[in-house]
Amino acid sequence: LAAEAAFMARTGASQRLRAQGADVLSGGVASSWQATIPGTVWVDHGAGSRLVDADGTEYVDLHGGFGVGLVGHAHPAIVDAVSARVRRGTHFGQPVQDAISVARALAERFGLPLWRFNNSGTESTMDAVHLLRVATGRPKIIKVEGTYHGHHDSVQVSVYPSPEQAGTPQRPRSVPAAGAAVPQDLVRLTVVVPYGDLGAVERALHEHRGEIAGMIIEPIMMNIGLIAPPDGYLRGLSDLLHAHGAWLAFDEVKTGLAVAPGGATQLFGVTPDLVCLAKALGGGLPCGAIGGVPELMNLISDGIYEQVGTFNGNPLTMAAARAVLEDVLDAAAYKHFATLRGIMVAGVQRIQRRYQLPGQVRGYGAKGAVIFTDRLDNYRDFVAYPDQWGHAHWLYQLNNQVFLPPWGKCEQWTVSVQHTEQDVLGFLSNLERLAADLR
Ligand code: PLP
């Protein structure tokens, strides 16, 4: 409560903006996830690894705009690419040459030959689900309980954030996400399985024989902390689905580009039939992409699935994405991510041991999470442990000029190429002071 009061006291300008905004913005914010408790931080600008709020307070930004920020703020390469494009016109509804460069770079990174663009992670996973259905003529998909894939109907089922769970941990039942307004007729088309359990997928394929078009999965679960796949799980999924005439789509909206140059696809050496990208790809502009094998992507070129959108392949986002892929996220960038991750993971472990904090720390590429429980293998584990440590940690870091993603229990940090060792040491010293205070 004291931390909440301190937050409100030092963010007066933000709170005034939210109150003003409430006249014209529903809830006083631009998107529901911005309505954080106890209040919303309104941002003035960002530079490098830092952002500055409406009160003039500077923070080390580990939020990364919900995991977008691998390039940091106002990176010169992105500023140059976007500025040059702005001067030459930003939208024609016709393709520009940068689209070929971006698709070529993605094909090389992910080992999938054919690509299309859209504007968000939601559109990417929607395109993926559509392609699975069109390719098979089957209506149902499989998804993992608790995973967030965006806000279209097929995936707004049994997803965090939602308090709802149904069925047993081994045999979860599909429930519509809270507030998502998905009709039951659609909910029943999304079959839900626990993460990491190949047997559950096999059972689903048998129980819904001939009806499953494919499975969409976030290869490393990233919205409930961070959960990596058990050995052999991703390969096993691919084999199982193919044996049943179904396809595998990886939702790499968060992991793609962040955990390795070619995402989890490259990291685990399992190439899915489709990959969904967004977030970091646009370097801070809204860019999504879907890549895949010819059997699926040729359904687009053959006109069987119309993958369309007014802003798809928009010149501005293509210019930014080309700079991200060709100029910023090079081998040195991934080395830098590994160095910072090493410092953060070792530092958190040291603090957890010294102060006997509950939990563990997990990291991949530019991302990692402090997890305040010893056991976290799936959504039911996530729901089972209390939130108080995560929220306290988020608020404490925020009050001490380190900005983490909201909902401390479920999200994780993102570092950029512009973050320094000094930045991550600030995060560690805050965690240590919190642990000492609470001891
Ligand atoms: N997929 C994953 C794994 C995500 O984390 C998100 C967003 O957080 C999405 C899809 C949806 O992306 P967007 O918010 O760009 O629609």
Coordinates of C-alpha atoms and ligand atoms in Angstrom, one line a residue:
L1 CA 0.0 0.0 0.0
A2 CA 2.9 2.4 0.8
A3 CA 4.4 1.6 -2.6
E4 CA 1.1 2.3 -4.3
A5 CA 0.8 5.6 -2.5
A6 CA 4.4 6.5 -3.4
F7 CA 3.6 5.6 -7.1
M8 CA 0.6 7.9 -7.2
A9 CA 2.4 10.7 -5.5
R10 CA 5.3 10.8 -8.0
T11 CA 3.2 10.3 -11.1
G12 CA 0.8 13.3 -10.8
A13 CA 1.1 14.4 -14.5
S14 CA 0.3 10.8 -15.6
Q15 CA -2.7 10.6 -13.4
R16 CA -4.0 14.0 -14.6
L17 CA -3.6 12.8 -18.2
R18 CA -5.6 9.7 -17.4
A19 CA -8.3 11.7 -15.8
Q20 CA -8.4 14.1 -18.8
G21 CA -8.3 11.2 -21.2
A22 CA -11.3 9.5 -19.5
D23 CA -13.5 12.2 -21.2
V24 CA -12.7 10.8 -24.6
L25 CA -10.8 7.5 -24.1
S26 CA -12.7 4.6 -22.7
G27 CA -11.1 4.0 -19.3
G28 CA -8.7 6.9 -19.8
V29 CA -6.3 4.7 -21.8
A30 CA -5.7 3.7 -25.4
S31 CA -5.7 -0.1 -24.9
S32 CA -7.1 -2.1 -22.0
W33 CA -3.7 -3.5 -20.9
Q34 CA -2.5 0.1 -20.3
A35 CA -5.0 0.3 -17.4
T36 CA -2.5 -0.9 -14.8
I37 CA -3.0 -0.8 -11.0
P38 CA -2.6 1.5 -9.1
G39 CA -2.3 3.8 -12.1
T40 CA -1.0 4.3 -15.6
V41 CA 2.3 5.8 -16.5
W42 CA 2.0 8.1 -19.5
V43 CA 5.2 8.4 -21.6
D44 CA 6.7 11.5 -23.0
H45 CA 9.6 10.0 -25.0
G46 CA 12.2 7.3 -25.2
A47 CA 15.9 7.3 -26.1
G48 CA 18.2 4.3 -26.1
S49 CA 17.4 2.0 -23.2
R50 CA 15.5 4.7 -21.4
L51 CA 12.0 6.2 -21.4
V52 CA 10.8 9.4 -19.8
D53 CA 7.3 9.8 -18.4
A54 CA 5.0 12.7 -18.4
D55 CA 6.4 13.8 -15.0
G56 CA 9.9 13.9 -16.4
T57 CA 11.0 10.7 -14.6
E58 CA 13.5 8.6 -16.5
Y59 CA 13.3 4.8 -16.3
V60 CA 15.5 2.0 -17.6
D61 CA 12.9 0.4 -20.0
L62 CA 12.8 -3.4 -19.5
H63 CA 9.1 -3.4 -20.5
G64 CA 10.1 -3.0 -24.1
G65 CA 6.5 -2.1 -25.1
F66 CA 5.3 -5.6 -24.4
G67 CA 8.4 -7.2 -25.7
V68 CA 8.8 -5.2 -28.9
G69 CA 12.0 -3.3 -27.9
L70 CA 15.0 -5.3 -29.1
V71 CA 16.3 -2.2 -30.9
G72 CA 15.6 0.2 -28.0
H73 CA 14.2 3.7 -28.6
A74 CA 15.1 5.9 -31.5
H75 CA 17.9 3.7 -32.7
P76 CA 19.8 5.7 -35.4
A77 CA 19.4 2.9 -38.0
I78 CA 15.6 2.8 -37.5
V79 CA 15.3 6.6 -37.4
D80 CA 17.3 6.9 -40.6
A81 CA 15.4 4.2 -42.5
V82 CA 12.0 5.5 -41.4
S83 CA 12.9 9.2 -42.0
A84 CA 14.1 8.4 -45.5
R85 CA 10.9 6.5 -46.2
V86 CA 8.6 9.2 -44.8
R87 CA 10.1 11.7 -47.3
R88 CA 9.2 9.4 -50.2
G89 CA 5.6 8.6 -49.2
T90 CA 4.4 6.1 -46.7
H91 CA 1.4 4.3 -48.2
F92 CA 0.4 3.2 -51.7
G93 CA -1.4 -0.1 -51.2
Q94 CA 1.2 -1.5 -53.7
P95 CA 4.3 -3.4 -52.8
V96 CA 7.7 -1.8 -52.3
Q97 CA 11.2 -3.3 -52.8
D98 CA 11.9 -3.5 -49.1
A99 CA 9.3 -6.2 -48.8
I100 CA 11.5 -8.6 -50.8
S101 CA 14.5 -7.8 -48.6
V102 CA 12.5 -8.4 -45.4
A103 CA 11.0 -11.7 -46.7
R104 CA 14.5 -12.8 -47.8
A105 CA 16.0 -12.1 -44.4
L106 CA 13.2 -13.9 -42.6
A107 CA 13.4 -16.9 -45.0
E108 CA 17.1 -17.2 -44.2
R109 CA 16.6 -16.9 -40.4
F110 CA 13.6 -19.3 -40.1
G111 CA 14.3 -21.7 -42.9
L112 CA 10.8 -21.2 -44.3
P113 CA 10.7 -20.1 -48.0
L114 CA 7.5 -18.0 -48.4
W115 CA 6.2 -15.0 -46.4
R116 CA 3.4 -12.4 -46.2
F117 CA 3.0 -9.4 -44.1
N118 CA 0.3 -7.9 -41.9
N119 CA 0.2 -5.5 -39.0
S120 CA 0.1 -7.3 -35.6
G121 CA 0.5 -10.6 -33.8
T122 CA -3.3 -11.0 -33.8
E123 CA -3.4 -10.9 -37.6
S124 CA -0.5 -13.3 -37.9
T125 CA -2.1 -16.0 -35.7
M126 CA -5.4 -15.4 -37.4
D127 CA -3.8 -15.9 -40.8
A128 CA -2.2 -19.0 -39.4
V129 CA -5.5 -20.5 -38.2
H130 CA -7.2 -19.6 -41.5
L131 CA -4.4 -21.4 -43.4
L132 CA -4.6 -24.5 -41.2
R133 CA -8.3 -24.7 -41.9
V134 CA -8.1 -24.0 -45.6
A135 CA -5.3 -26.5 -46.1
T136 CA -7.2 -29.4 -44.5
G137 CA -10.9 -28.5 -44.9
R138 CA -11.2 -29.2 -41.1
P139 CA -12.8 -26.9 -38.6
K140 CA -10.9 -27.4 -35.3
I141 CA -7.5 -26.3 -34.0
I142 CA -5.6 -27.3 -30.9
K143 CA -4.1 -24.7 -28.6
V144 CA -2.4 -24.8 -25.2
E145 CA -4.3 -23.8 -22.0
G146 CA -3.3 -20.4 -20.8
T147 CA -1.4 -19.2 -23.9
Y148 CA -2.2 -15.8 -25.4
H149 CA -2.1 -15.6 -29.2
G150 CA -3.9 -12.3 -29.8
H151 CA -7.5 -11.2 -29.7
H152 CA -9.3 -13.0 -32.5
D153 CA -12.1 -15.5 -31.7
S154 CA -10.3 -18.8 -32.4
V155 CA -7.6 -18.2 -29.9
Q156 CA -9.4 -16.2 -27.2
V157 CA -10.1 -19.6 -25.5
S158 CA -8.7 -20.8 -22.2
V159 CA -6.2 -17.9 -22.2
Y160 CA -4.4 -15.8 -19.6
P161 CA -5.4 -13.2 -18.5
S162 CA -8.6 -15.0 -17.4
P163 CA -9.5 -16.4 -14.1
E164 CA -11.4 -19.3 -15.7
Q165 CA -10.2 -22.8 -15.9
A166 CA -12.3 -25.8 -16.5
G167 CA -11.8 -29.6 -16.5
T168 CA -8.8 -31.3 -14.9
P169 CA -5.2 -30.2 -15.4
Q170 CA -4.7 -33.2 -17.7
R171 CA -7.9 -32.7 -19.6
P172 CA -8.8 -29.0 -19.6
R173 CA -12.1 -27.9 -21.2
S174 CA -12.3 -25.0 -23.6
V175 CA -13.6 -21.8 -22.0
P176 CA -14.0 -18.3 -23.6
A177 CA -11.5 -15.8 -22.4
A178 CA -13.0 -13.2 -20.0
G179 CA -14.3 -10.2 -21.8
A180 CA -13.6 -11.6 -25.2
A181 CA -17.2 -12.2 -26.3
V182 CA -16.5 -15.5 -28.1
P183 CA -19.7 -17.5 -28.8
Q184 CA -19.8 -21.1 -27.6
D185 CA -20.2 -22.3 -31.2
L186 CA -16.7 -21.0 -31.9
V187 CA -15.2 -22.0 -28.5
R188 CA -15.9 -25.6 -29.2
L189 CA -13.8 -25.4 -32.3
T190 CA -10.7 -24.7 -30.2
V191 CA -9.5 -27.8 -28.4
V192 CA -7.3 -27.1 -25.3
V193 CA -4.4 -29.1 -24.0
P194 CA -1.9 -28.7 -21.2
Y195 CA 1.6 -27.4 -22.2
G196 CA 4.3 -30.0 -22.5
D197 CA 2.1 -33.0 -22.7
L198 CA 2.4 -34.9 -26.0
G199 CA -0.1 -37.6 -24.7
A200 CA -2.8 -35.0 -24.4
V201 CA -2.3 -33.9 -28.0
E202 CA -2.4 -37.5 -29.2
R203 CA -5.7 -38.0 -27.3
A204 CA -7.2 -34.8 -28.8
L205 CA -6.3 -36.0 -32.3
H206 CA -8.0 -39.3 -31.6
E207 CA -11.1 -37.8 -29.9
H208 CA -11.5 -35.3 -32.7
R209 CA -10.4 -37.6 -35.5
G210 CA -10.5 -36.0 -38.9
E211 CA -11.6 -32.6 -37.5
I212 CA -8.3 -31.1 -36.4
A213 CA -6.7 -28.8 -38.9
G214 CA -3.6 -28.2 -36.8
M215 CA -2.1 -26.8 -33.7
I216 CA -0.9 -23.3 -32.8
I217 CA 1.7 -23.1 -30.0
E218 CA 4.0 -20.5 -28.5
P219 CA 7.1 -22.7 -28.4
I220 CA 8.4 -21.1 -25.3
M221 CA 5.3 -20.0 -23.2
M222 CA 5.9 -16.3 -22.4
N223 CA 2.8 -14.9 -21.0
I224 CA 2.8 -16.8 -17.7
G225 CA 6.4 -16.3 -16.8
L226 CA 8.5 -18.3 -19.1
I227 CA 8.2 -22.0 -19.8
A228 CA 10.5 -23.8 -22.1
P229 CA 9.5 -27.0 -24.0
P230 CA 10.5 -30.3 -22.5
D231 CA 13.0 -32.3 -24.6
G232 CA 11.5 -33.7 -27.7
Y233 CA 8.1 -31.9 -27.2
L234 CA 8.2 -29.7 -30.3
R235 CA 9.5 -32.5 -32.6
G236 CA 6.9 -34.8 -31.1
L237 CA 4.1 -32.3 -31.9
S238 CA 5.3 -32.0 -35.5
D239 CA 5.4 -35.8 -36.0
L240 CA 2.0 -36.4 -34.3
L241 CA 0.2 -33.7 -36.2
H242 CA 1.6 -34.8 -39.5
A243 CA 0.7 -38.4 -38.8
H244 CA -2.9 -37.2 -38.5
G245 CA -2.9 -35.0 -41.6
A246 CA -2.7 -31.8 -39.6
W247 CA -0.2 -29.0 -39.5
L248 CA 2.0 -27.2 -36.8
A249 CA 2.1 -23.4 -36.5
F250 CA 4.6 -21.7 -34.1
D251 CA 3.4 -18.4 -32.6
E252 CA 6.8 -16.6 -32.5
V253 CA 5.3 -13.2 -32.0
K254 CA 7.4 -12.8 -28.8
T255 CA 10.1 -15.4 -29.3
G256 CA 10.9 -14.7 -32.9
L257 CA 14.0 -12.6 -33.3
A258 CA 14.3 -12.4 -29.5
V259 CA 15.5 -15.8 -28.4
A260 CA 17.8 -16.4 -31.4
P261 CA 18.2 -14.8 -34.9
G262 CA 15.7 -17.4 -36.2
G263 CA 13.6 -17.6 -33.0
A264 CA 12.6 -20.8 -31.2
T265 CA 12.5 -22.4 -34.6
Q266 CA 16.3 -22.1 -34.9
L267 CA 17.0 -22.5 -31.1
F268 CA 15.3 -25.9 -30.8
G269 CA 16.0 -27.1 -34.4
V270 CA 12.3 -27.9 -35.2
T271 CA 10.9 -26.1 -38.2
P272 CA 7.1 -25.8 -38.1
D273 CA 4.8 -25.6 -41.1
L274 CA 4.0 -21.9 -40.3
V275 CA 5.7 -19.2 -38.2
C276 CA 3.8 -16.1 -36.9
L277 CA 5.9 -13.0 -36.2
A278 CA 5.1 -9.4 -35.1
K279 CA 6.4 -7.3 -32.1
A280 CA 10.2 -6.8 -32.5
L281 CA 10.0 -7.2 -36.3
G282 CA 8.8 -3.6 -36.9
G283 CA 11.4 -2.0 -34.6
G284 CA 8.6 -0.1 -32.9
L285 CA 6.3 0.1 -35.8
P286 CA 3.3 -2.2 -36.2
C287 CA 4.5 -5.0 -38.5
G288 CA 3.4 -8.7 -38.5
A289 CA 4.5 -11.5 -40.8
I290 CA 3.6 -15.1 -41.5
G291 CA 6.0 -17.5 -43.1
G292 CA 5.6 -21.1 -44.1
V293 CA 6.1 -24.2 -46.3
P294 CA 5.0 -24.1 -49.9
E295 CA 2.1 -26.5 -49.3
L296 CA 0.5 -23.9 -47.1
M297 CA 1.7 -20.6 -48.4
N298 CA 0.8 -21.6 -52.0
L299 CA -2.8 -21.6 -50.9
I300 CA -2.4 -17.9 -50.8
S301 CA -0.7 -17.6 -54.3
D302 CA -3.3 -19.9 -55.7
G303 CA -6.1 -17.6 -54.5
I304 CA -7.6 -20.2 -52.2
Y305 CA -6.9 -18.1 -49.1
E306 CA -7.0 -14.4 -49.6
Q307 CA -4.4 -13.0 -47.3
V308 CA -5.2 -9.3 -47.5
G309 CA -5.0 -6.0 -45.6
T310 CA -4.9 -2.3 -46.6
F311 CA -1.6 -1.7 -44.7
N312 CA 0.1 -5.1 -45.4
G313 CA 3.7 -4.6 -46.4
N314 CA 3.3 -0.9 -45.7
P315 CA 6.4 1.0 -46.9
L316 CA 7.1 2.5 -43.5
T317 CA 7.0 -0.8 -41.6
M318 CA 8.9 -2.5 -44.3
A319 CA 11.7 0.1 -44.2
A320 CA 11.8 -0.3 -40.4
A321 CA 11.8 -4.1 -40.6
R322 CA 14.6 -4.1 -43.1
A323 CA 16.7 -2.0 -40.9
V324 CA 15.9 -4.2 -37.9
L325 CA 17.0 -7.3 -39.7
E326 CA 19.9 -6.1 -41.9
D327 CA 21.4 -3.3 -39.7
V328 CA 20.6 -3.9 -36.0
L329 CA 19.9 -7.5 -35.1
D330 CA 23.3 -8.9 -36.2
A331 CA 25.6 -11.4 -34.5
A332 CA 26.9 -8.8 -32.2
A333 CA 23.4 -8.0 -31.0
Y334 CA 22.7 -11.6 -30.0
K335 CA 26.1 -11.7 -28.2
H336 CA 25.1 -8.6 -26.3
F337 CA 21.7 -10.1 -25.3
A338 CA 23.6 -13.2 -24.0
T339 CA 26.0 -11.1 -22.0
L340 CA 23.2 -9.0 -20.3
R341 CA 21.1 -12.1 -19.8
G342 CA 24.0 -13.9 -18.1
I343 CA 24.4 -10.9 -15.7
M344 CA 20.7 -10.8 -14.9
V345 CA 20.2 -14.5 -14.4
A346 CA 23.3 -14.9 -12.2
G347 CA 22.4 -11.8 -10.3
V348 CA 18.9 -12.9 -9.6
Q349 CA 20.0 -16.3 -8.5
R350 CA 22.5 -14.8 -6.1
I351 CA 19.8 -12.6 -4.6
Q352 CA 17.3 -15.4 -4.3
R353 CA 19.9 -17.6 -2.5
R354 CA 21.1 -14.8 -0.2
Y355 CA 17.6 -13.7 0.9
Q356 CA 15.9 -17.1 0.5
L357 CA 13.3 -15.7 -1.9
P358 CA 10.8 -18.2 -3.3
G359 CA 11.3 -19.1 -6.9
Q360 CA 13.7 -19.1 -9.8
V361 CA 14.9 -17.2 -12.8
R362 CA 14.7 -18.2 -16.5
G363 CA 16.1 -16.5 -19.5
Y364 CA 16.3 -16.9 -23.3
G365 CA 18.0 -14.5 -25.7
A366 CA 16.9 -10.9 -24.9
K367 CA 14.2 -12.1 -22.5
G368 CA 13.9 -13.5 -19.0
A369 CA 11.7 -13.7 -16.0
V370 CA 11.9 -13.7 -12.2
I371 CA 9.4 -16.4 -11.2
F372 CA 8.3 -16.4 -7.6
T373 CA 7.4 -20.1 -7.4
D374 CA 9.5 -23.2 -7.4
R375 CA 7.2 -25.1 -9.8
L376 CA 6.0 -23.6 -13.1
D377 CA 5.5 -26.1 -15.9
N378 CA 2.1 -25.1 -17.2
Y379 CA -0.9 -22.8 -16.7
R380 CA -2.4 -24.7 -13.7
D381 CA 1.0 -24.2 -11.9
F382 CA 0.8 -20.5 -12.8
V383 CA -2.7 -20.0 -11.5
A384 CA -1.9 -21.9 -8.3
Y385 CA 0.6 -19.5 -6.8
P386 CA -0.1 -16.1 -5.3
D387 CA 0.5 -12.8 -7.1
Q388 CA 1.8 -10.7 -4.2
W389 CA 5.5 -11.0 -4.9
G390 CA 5.2 -10.3 -8.6
H391 CA 3.1 -7.2 -8.2
A392 CA 5.3 -5.9 -5.4
H393 CA 8.4 -6.5 -7.5
W394 CA 6.9 -4.7 -10.5
L395 CA 5.8 -1.7 -8.4
Y396 CA 9.1 -1.5 -6.5
Q397 CA 11.1 -1.5 -9.7
L398 CA 8.8 1.1 -11.2
N399 CA 9.2 3.3 -8.1
N400 CA 12.9 3.0 -8.5
Q401 CA 13.2 3.9 -12.1
V402 CA 13.1 0.5 -13.8
F403 CA 10.1 -0.2 -16.0
L404 CA 9.1 -3.9 -16.2
P405 CA 6.0 -5.2 -18.0
P406 CA 2.8 -5.0 -15.9
W407 CA 1.4 -8.1 -14.1
G408 CA 4.7 -9.0 -12.4
K409 CA 3.7 -12.6 -12.1
C410 CA 3.3 -13.3 -15.8
E411 CA 5.4 -11.1 -17.9
Q412 CA 9.2 -10.9 -18.3
W413 CA 12.0 -8.4 -19.1
T414 CA 13.2 -7.6 -22.6
V415 CA 16.6 -6.0 -23.2
S416 CA 17.6 -4.1 -26.3
V417 CA 20.9 -3.7 -28.2
Q418 CA 21.1 -0.2 -26.5
H419 CA 20.9 -1.5 -22.9
T420 CA 24.1 -1.5 -20.9
E421 CA 25.5 -3.5 -18.0
Q422 CA 24.8 -0.5 -15.9
D423 CA 21.1 -0.7 -16.8
V424 CA 20.7 -4.3 -15.7
L425 CA 22.7 -3.8 -12.6
G426 CA 20.1 -1.1 -11.6
F427 CA 17.4 -3.8 -12.0
L428 CA 19.4 -6.2 -9.8
S429 CA 20.1 -3.6 -7.0
N430 CA 16.4 -2.8 -6.9
L431 CA 15.5 -6.5 -6.5
E432 CA 18.1 -6.8 -3.8
R433 CA 16.8 -3.8 -1.9
L434 CA 13.3 -5.2 -2.1
A435 CA 14.4 -8.5 -0.8
A436 CA 16.2 -6.9 2.1
D437 CA 13.2 -4.6 2.9
L438 CA 10.9 -7.6 3.0
R439 CA 13.1 -9.8 5.0
Ligands
PLP1 N1 1.0 -14.0 -29.8 C1 1.7 -13.8 -28.7 C2 2.6 -14.9 -28.2 C3 1.7 -12.6 -28.0 O1 2.4 -12.4 -26.9 C4 0.9 -11.5 -28.5 C5 0.8 -10.3 -27.8 O2 1.2 -10.1 -26.6 C6 0.1 -11.8 -29.6 C7 0.2 -13.0 -30.3 C8 -0.8 -10.7 -30.2 O3 0.0 -9.7 -30.8 P1 -0.6 -8.2 -31.0 O4 -0.8 -7.6 -29.6 O5 0.4 -7.6 -31.8 O6 -1.9 -8.4 -31.7

